[in-house]
């Protein structure tokens, strides 16, 4: 059964990391369309305006200028329209506080960038497997 | 504000406040008025004013002058005219001092009657006419000196006034009590005169005035009365008791004198009676002789011998013929020497003989040395027969026999007795005790005459030292010593109180200073603590920012270099590829360093709380997280069931130590032994490996940050492990140590304070 195309919203201010994700998708032939936001504000905007077609998942960095990842999560969960969004955190921070704070906002996973393997192989593998078995919310709430 | 105005300012709100100055002025005025009244009494010759009661001692003219002076001085002192007060007080003191000098030197300096010649009627009983009594003089000296000294404003001014006033009061009260209780001894000092009753009243009033002034002058900051208070009280009590002692001694002396006088009069009368008993039969025999015109010799002898046997000091009775020769002697035995003695040959015997002939009465000779031996008195009874001289009957009185009959040992034990015949001492008791011979001491307690046969002996009697001692009780010395003791005690109390206050003041000052310093130190410490907390937080923030923000670009470099290598692919020369690998190795190392830094900065924080921990479980957790390579085994050799430590910190330490042991092992297989020993107040852990050991010279640096003991390429590590261990253990109050020898493995041990189980 062919599944619907899942869009990936990547919120990260680091060009190199964005490029890394693009490369990884390309290298591992992961076909999901990638939409990029530079910070939390932009990400929220894109989601609220429906410019990221559902079903979608969010790859979120925590430390960003402007609106950081944790604040983005708080606003996302506070808004009924976006409350059901599936979010993976991928960040450089290994701090317990960040891990705990993120899970409190019901993230689907917390990845530390340096541990995602050569060329983000693990990330892509995980996303692919995840999207294969998990049914994502489609309609708006 | 100067002292004068502060002294004058009334203090309200105190129930016991005495209006000091008005009281002092009033008492001064009363004293001066009293003096003026008595002066008027002397000029008008009114005994009512000078002595009030005829039986009482008068206030001398000089004393009246003294009261006028002192009363005026007190009024002026209270009024603040210090110079005038000093002059008047000083003059009164001078007058008193001169009078005292008269007493002490025993000379009349002429000041007693300098200003006023008392009428003769006023000085009937006075030993020193016009002179003030000694106690009155002392009162004037004290009061005058007190006022004069207090006129200098000084710190002890109140003390001087109060002491003078209290002593004055004590002396006056003693004298007054003498009048009220009819104890003359209390109002005067023996021979040194008696204070007049109104003098005593006047001194009492002046004393109160001085004390009122002192009370007004005290330091009002003392809530519980002036600190010098015990001194005037001590002076008053001491004076009172000394006066009482003196009075008691006086009373005892008077009693002794009275009893001695009575006893001596008895002795004198007894002597007179004894001699009379001896002479009366002689007179009767002479009467019979004259009536009968002579007595036959045998009958006379019988009668005379019977008389001599009766005693009364009679040694012999003789008949002297008209030619003054002794013819008959009864008894003859023992008196043979007197036979045919020509009595007129000796002037003393002849004088009495002539007097008897002349007066025709019994006539006694002065004391003579008897021809029979011993001292005696010859008493002649003239005989007239038929209008012619018939010779004399002569009684020979033996003095020693006479005195022995009267003066028993009991009398001699109690009294000194001296009997004089004219200038000659005919009898003197030998002193039964070691006291001085009475004739050179004080005047006799009794003097009287024993009269017989136209002659008289003079008798003087003193109480013996033993009798005087028996009349002296322990009361006067007890009072005197008690007075001195009380005075010293109260003085000591004043001193102690003063010193205690000074110490308390110094102590409270020191205490306040200490408190200030403690406050300052505490503030300093709090500031330092805040500073420390702030810098700790800053360090944490820095470590986080550094580890995070530095890590991102490092990873970017890593990623970019990797992509370049991938994109260029095989076109990259072998050497460049190796350089890329080295580049990425350095990046990973950099990241490891940053991780270590972050962990180290967090290790200093004490966050975990002690809980009962099963060391075996902790060890299992550690091993499951960092699985040791096959060939290595980690053993727990011994451990108490649980130890009370913060679990997370223990886990961190054990993980690092075990990881180190395996990582730095020089063989592919090895054993790590963990041991836990509880020492009561601390728990000791040790981790021992059988690896290569650590050379001695490197052991000192082993726990320093970023120190890698083994510089081998194969072992990755930031060199943070041991530094981290040290930091964690020390943060919880423990210690770390290391024992090792090259090739013999290493033993790391650390202690943890055993926390009390909650």
Short mmCIF file of C-alpha atoms in Angstrom, two decimals, chain B residues 165-494:
data_model
loop_
_atom_site.label_atom_id
_atom_site.label_comp_id
_atom_site.label_asym_id
_atom_site.label_seq_id
_atom_site.Cartn_x
_atom_site.Cartn_y
_atom_site.Cartn_z
CA UNK B 165 29.13 63.61 107.88
CA UNK B 166 28.72 59.98 108.85
CA UNK B 167 31.62 60.08 111.35
CA UNK B 168 30.21 63.27 112.85
CA UNK B 169 26.83 61.63 113.16
CA UNK B 170 28.32 58.55 114.81
CA UNK B 171 30.28 60.57 117.38
CA UNK B 172 27.28 62.78 118.13
CA UNK B 173 24.94 59.82 118.48
CA UNK B 174 27.27 58.14 120.95
CA UNK B 175 27.46 61.24 123.10
CA UNK B 176 23.74 61.81 122.91
CA UNK B 177 23.06 58.23 123.94
CA UNK B 178 25.24 58.89 127.01
CA UNK B 179 22.80 61.60 128.08
CA UNK B 180 19.67 59.67 127.16
CA UNK B 181 20.76 56.37 128.75
CA UNK B 182 22.54 58.00 131.71
CA UNK B 183 25.89 56.45 130.83
CA UNK B 184 28.29 59.28 131.46
CA UNK B 185 31.15 57.35 129.92
CA UNK B 186 29.45 57.36 126.53
CA UNK B 187 29.36 61.14 126.14
CA UNK B 188 32.99 61.73 127.12
CA UNK B 189 36.36 60.10 126.88
CA UNK B 190 37.38 59.43 130.47
CA UNK B 191 39.54 62.27 131.74
CA UNK B 192 39.28 64.13 128.43
CA UNK B 193 36.00 65.87 129.17
CA UNK B 194 32.39 65.29 128.31
CA UNK B 195 30.63 66.54 125.20
CA UNK B 196 27.72 68.86 125.96
CA UNK B 197 24.28 67.52 125.07
CA UNK B 198 23.52 70.38 122.72
CA UNK B 199 26.94 69.97 121.12
CA UNK B 200 25.93 66.41 120.30
CA UNK B 201 22.63 67.60 118.80
CA UNK B 202 24.49 70.28 116.83
CA UNK B 203 26.98 67.77 115.39
CA UNK B 204 24.15 65.43 114.47
CA UNK B 205 22.45 68.24 112.52
CA UNK B 206 25.73 69.29 110.83
CA UNK B 207 26.50 65.67 109.95
CA UNK B 208 23.11 65.30 108.30
CA UNK B 209 23.75 68.51 106.36
CA UNK B 210 27.10 67.22 105.09
CA UNK B 211 25.55 63.92 104.03
CA UNK B 212 22.68 65.68 102.29
CA UNK B 213 25.20 67.71 100.32
CA UNK B 214 27.10 64.54 99.44
CA UNK B 215 23.91 62.81 98.34
CA UNK B 216 23.09 65.73 96.06
CA UNK B 217 26.60 65.58 94.66
CA UNK B 218 26.66 61.89 93.81
CA UNK B 219 26.90 60.53 90.33
CA UNK B 220 23.26 60.26 89.29
CA UNK B 221 24.01 57.85 86.49
CA UNK B 222 24.28 55.09 89.09
CA UNK B 223 20.80 53.75 89.39
CA UNK B 224 21.50 51.79 92.56
CA UNK B 225 23.06 54.50 94.69
CA UNK B 226 26.57 55.93 94.72
CA UNK B 227 29.40 53.45 94.58
CA UNK B 228 31.20 55.08 97.52
CA UNK B 229 28.26 54.48 99.86
CA UNK B 230 29.94 51.64 101.83
CA UNK B 231 32.82 53.94 102.84
CA UNK B 232 30.82 56.51 104.87
CA UNK B 233 28.74 53.69 106.27
CA UNK B 234 31.93 51.88 107.24
CA UNK B 235 33.36 55.06 108.79
CA UNK B 236 30.15 55.61 110.77
CA UNK B 237 29.92 52.04 111.97
CA UNK B 238 33.63 51.99 112.83
CA UNK B 239 33.42 55.28 114.76
CA UNK B 240 30.27 54.17 116.56
CA UNK B 241 31.82 50.90 117.65
CA UNK B 242 35.11 52.55 118.68
CA UNK B 243 33.18 55.07 120.80
CA UNK B 244 31.13 52.27 122.29
CA UNK B 245 34.32 50.37 123.05
CA UNK B 246 35.78 53.45 124.74
CA UNK B 247 32.61 53.97 126.78
CA UNK B 248 32.50 50.35 127.84
CA UNK B 249 36.14 50.51 128.94
CA UNK B 250 35.35 53.72 130.86
CA UNK B 251 32.44 52.08 132.61
CA UNK B 252 34.62 49.15 133.56
CA UNK B 253 37.34 51.44 134.90
CA UNK B 254 34.77 53.32 136.98
CA UNK B 255 33.43 50.07 138.37
CA UNK B 256 36.92 48.96 139.31
CA UNK B 257 37.60 52.25 141.01
CA UNK B 258 34.38 52.08 143.00
CA UNK B 259 34.94 48.55 144.18
CA UNK B 260 38.58 49.29 145.02
CA UNK B 261 37.54 52.35 146.97
CA UNK B 262 35.06 50.39 149.04
CA UNK B 263 37.52 47.61 149.79
CA UNK B 264 40.30 50.06 150.69
CA UNK B 265 38.06 51.95 153.09
CA UNK B 266 37.37 48.59 154.78
CA UNK B 267 41.06 47.92 155.12
CA UNK B 268 41.71 51.35 156.55
CA UNK B 269 38.89 51.00 159.08
CA UNK B 270 40.10 47.53 160.05
CA UNK B 271 43.60 48.84 160.68
CA UNK B 272 42.27 51.68 162.82
CA UNK B 273 40.06 49.25 164.75
CA UNK B 274 42.95 46.85 165.35
CA UNK B 275 45.19 49.56 166.72
CA UNK B 276 42.30 50.84 168.81
CA UNK B 277 41.75 47.34 170.21
CA UNK B 278 45.39 47.23 171.18
CA UNK B 279 45.43 50.62 172.85
CA UNK B 280 42.09 50.64 174.67
CA UNK B 281 43.28 48.14 177.38
CA UNK B 282 46.40 50.23 177.78
CA UNK B 283 44.29 53.30 178.52
CA UNK B 284 42.17 51.30 180.96
CA UNK B 285 45.27 49.97 182.73
CA UNK B 286 46.64 53.51 183.02
CA UNK B 287 43.32 54.66 184.53
CA UNK B 288 43.43 51.82 187.07
CA UNK B 289 47.04 52.67 187.89
CA UNK B 290 46.16 56.27 188.58
CA UNK B 291 43.03 55.34 190.59
CA UNK B 292 44.85 52.82 192.73
CA UNK B 293 48.03 54.89 193.00
CA UNK B 294 50.03 52.16 191.42
CA UNK B 295 49.64 48.45 190.85
CA UNK B 296 51.72 45.79 192.49
CA UNK B 297 54.31 44.49 190.08
CA UNK B 298 53.11 40.85 190.11
CA UNK B 299 49.50 41.78 189.39
CA UNK B 300 50.63 44.24 186.69
CA UNK B 301 52.77 41.58 185.06
CA UNK B 302 49.90 39.13 185.00
CA UNK B 303 47.48 41.69 183.50
CA UNK B 304 50.00 42.97 180.96
CA UNK B 305 51.01 39.50 179.79
CA UNK B 306 47.30 38.65 179.37
CA UNK B 307 46.88 41.75 177.18
CA UNK B 308 49.89 40.85 175.04
CA UNK B 309 48.54 37.33 174.62
CA UNK B 310 45.29 38.83 173.25
CA UNK B 311 47.28 39.90 170.23
CA UNK B 312 46.33 43.00 168.22
CA UNK B 313 49.99 43.50 167.37
CA UNK B 314 51.08 44.08 170.92
CA UNK B 315 54.69 43.02 171.40
CA UNK B 316 55.10 44.11 174.96
CA UNK B 317 53.74 46.34 177.68
CA UNK B 318 56.30 48.17 179.74
CA UNK B 319 56.37 50.56 182.64
CA UNK B 320 58.65 53.53 182.23
CA UNK B 321 59.71 55.29 185.41
CA UNK B 322 59.68 59.09 185.69
CA UNK B 323 63.34 59.13 184.67
CA UNK B 324 62.31 57.72 181.33
CA UNK B 325 63.95 54.35 181.90
CA UNK B 326 62.14 51.14 181.09
CA UNK B 327 61.76 49.28 184.38
CA UNK B 328 59.03 46.65 184.09
CA UNK B 329 58.61 44.49 180.99
CA UNK B 330 55.80 42.06 180.31
CA UNK B 331 56.54 39.57 179.00
CA UNK B 332 60.22 39.70 179.62
CA UNK B 333 60.94 36.80 177.33
CA UNK B 334 62.01 38.15 173.95
CA UNK B 335 62.12 41.72 175.19
CA UNK B 336 65.21 41.54 177.35
CA UNK B 337 66.95 44.14 175.20
CA UNK B 338 64.54 46.81 176.40
CA UNK B 339 65.42 46.37 180.05
CA UNK B 340 66.54 49.63 181.65
CA UNK B 341 66.47 51.31 178.24
CA UNK B 342 66.70 55.09 178.51
CA UNK B 343 63.95 56.22 176.17
CA UNK B 344 64.77 59.93 176.14
CA UNK B 345 68.12 59.18 174.60
CA UNK B 346 66.45 58.66 171.18
CA UNK B 347 64.87 61.81 169.70
CA UNK B 348 61.97 59.96 168.07
CA UNK B 349 61.07 58.10 171.24
CA UNK B 350 61.57 61.23 173.24
CA UNK B 351 59.30 63.35 171.05
CA UNK B 352 56.33 61.08 171.70
CA UNK B 353 57.28 60.86 175.35
CA UNK B 354 57.33 64.61 175.68
CA UNK B 355 54.03 64.95 173.86
CA UNK B 356 52.41 62.38 176.16
CA UNK B 357 53.76 64.23 179.18
CA UNK B 358 52.60 67.55 177.82
CA UNK B 359 49.12 66.51 176.65
CA UNK B 360 48.49 63.87 179.31
CA UNK B 361 47.00 61.70 176.60
CA UNK B 362 48.00 58.53 174.76
CA UNK B 363 50.78 59.47 172.45
CA UNK B 364 52.25 57.33 169.71
CA UNK B 365 55.76 57.65 168.45
CA UNK B 366 56.69 57.56 164.82
CA UNK B 367 57.83 54.21 163.55
CA UNK B 368 61.08 53.13 165.10
CA UNK B 369 63.37 50.20 164.89
CA UNK B 370 62.67 48.26 168.03
CA UNK B 371 65.57 47.29 170.23
CA UNK B 372 63.98 43.82 170.30
CA UNK B 373 64.19 43.72 166.51
CA UNK B 374 61.68 44.61 163.84
CA UNK B 375 59.76 47.81 163.30
CA UNK B 376 57.32 49.12 165.75
CA UNK B 377 55.45 51.97 167.29
CA UNK B 378 55.66 53.01 170.89
CA UNK B 379 52.49 54.31 172.51
CA UNK B 380 52.89 56.06 175.82
CA UNK B 381 50.16 56.38 178.38
CA UNK B 382 51.20 59.03 180.91
CA UNK B 383 50.62 58.17 184.58
CA UNK B 384 49.86 60.81 187.20
CA UNK B 385 49.89 59.74 190.77
CA UNK B 386 49.11 62.26 193.50
CA UNK B 387 49.59 65.17 191.08
CA UNK B 388 53.07 64.01 190.17
CA UNK B 389 54.34 62.17 187.20
CA UNK B 390 54.32 58.45 187.87
CA UNK B 391 56.09 57.45 184.69
CA UNK B 392 54.38 55.92 181.65
CA UNK B 393 52.74 52.76 180.58
CA UNK B 394 54.24 51.88 177.25
CA UNK B 395 52.67 49.65 174.59
CA UNK B 396 55.09 48.32 172.01
CA UNK B 397 53.20 47.65 168.77
CA UNK B 398 54.95 45.30 166.41
CA UNK B 399 54.02 46.54 162.91
CA UNK B 400 54.52 43.31 161.11
CA UNK B 401 52.29 41.51 163.60
CA UNK B 402 49.69 44.25 163.29
CA UNK B 403 49.66 44.29 159.51
CA UNK B 404 49.75 40.54 159.31
CA UNK B 405 46.60 40.39 161.38
CA UNK B 406 44.75 42.81 159.10
CA UNK B 407 46.22 42.30 155.69
CA UNK B 408 45.44 38.74 154.84
CA UNK B 409 46.80 37.05 151.75
CA UNK B 410 43.42 37.53 150.12
CA UNK B 411 43.63 41.29 150.51
CA UNK B 412 47.18 41.34 149.24
CA UNK B 413 46.21 39.28 146.21
CA UNK B 414 43.76 41.92 145.07
CA UNK B 415 45.25 45.23 146.11
CA UNK B 416 48.49 47.06 146.33
CA UNK B 417 48.71 48.79 149.64
CA UNK B 418 51.25 51.34 150.82
CA UNK B 419 51.22 52.68 154.38
CA UNK B 420 53.34 55.70 155.07
CA UNK B 421 54.32 57.21 158.37
CA UNK B 422 55.26 60.68 157.31
CA UNK B 423 57.72 60.15 154.48
CA UNK B 424 58.65 56.68 155.56
CA UNK B 425 56.99 53.71 153.96
CA UNK B 426 56.22 51.44 156.88
CA UNK B 427 54.32 48.90 154.92
CA UNK B 428 54.07 48.02 151.23
CA UNK B 429 52.59 44.92 149.78
CA UNK B 430 55.09 43.18 147.68
CA UNK B 431 53.62 43.09 144.20
CA UNK B 432 51.94 39.70 143.88
CA UNK B 433 52.14 39.98 140.13
CA UNK B 434 54.58 41.48 137.73
CA UNK B 435 52.86 44.86 137.52
CA UNK B 436 54.74 48.08 138.08
CA UNK B 437 55.11 49.32 141.68
CA UNK B 438 52.00 51.37 142.38
CA UNK B 439 53.83 54.28 143.89
CA UNK B 440 55.17 55.40 140.51
CA UNK B 441 52.06 54.62 138.43
CA UNK B 442 48.72 56.29 138.22
CA UNK B 443 47.13 57.97 141.19
CA UNK B 444 45.84 55.65 143.85
CA UNK B 445 42.26 54.50 143.73
CA UNK B 446 41.98 55.24 147.45
CA UNK B 447 43.85 57.38 149.90
CA UNK B 448 43.02 57.65 153.57
CA UNK B 449 44.43 57.92 157.10
CA UNK B 450 44.62 55.54 160.03
CA UNK B 451 44.45 57.73 163.14
CA UNK B 452 45.35 56.63 166.65
CA UNK B 453 46.91 58.11 169.73
CA UNK B 454 47.56 61.52 168.23
CA UNK B 455 49.31 60.00 165.24
CA UNK B 456 48.25 59.14 161.67
CA UNK B 457 49.41 56.79 158.99
CA UNK B 458 48.66 57.47 155.36
CA UNK B 459 47.15 54.57 153.43
CA UNK B 460 47.10 54.40 149.62
CA UNK B 461 45.44 51.51 147.74
CA UNK B 462 45.60 50.42 144.13
CA UNK B 463 43.80 47.54 142.52
CA UNK B 464 46.21 44.79 141.61
CA UNK B 465 46.76 44.02 137.94
CA UNK B 466 44.94 40.75 138.47
CA UNK B 467 41.92 42.54 139.90
CA UNK B 468 41.97 45.16 137.13
CA UNK B 469 42.14 42.29 134.67
CA UNK B 470 39.19 40.61 136.30
CA UNK B 471 37.21 43.81 135.92
CA UNK B 472 38.19 44.15 132.30
CA UNK B 473 35.80 42.25 130.07
CA UNK B 474 36.38 41.34 126.46
CA UNK B 475 33.60 43.73 125.43
CA UNK B 476 35.68 46.89 124.78
CA UNK B 477 38.38 45.23 122.66
CA UNK B 478 35.71 43.22 120.89
CA UNK B 479 33.84 46.41 120.06
CA UNK B 480 37.02 48.15 118.95
CA UNK B 481 38.24 45.32 116.75
CA UNK B 482 34.72 44.75 115.51
CA UNK B 483 34.52 48.41 114.56
CA UNK B 484 37.82 48.31 112.70
CA UNK B 485 36.82 45.08 111.04
CA UNK B 486 33.45 46.43 109.94
CA UNK B 487 35.04 49.60 108.63
CA UNK B 488 37.63 47.62 106.67
CA UNK B 489 34.99 45.21 105.43
CA UNK B 490 32.78 47.98 104.13
CA UNK B 491 35.75 49.76 102.62
CA UNK B 492 36.72 46.51 100.91
CA UNK B 493 33.15 46.11 99.72
CA UNK B 494 33.26 49.57 98.18
#
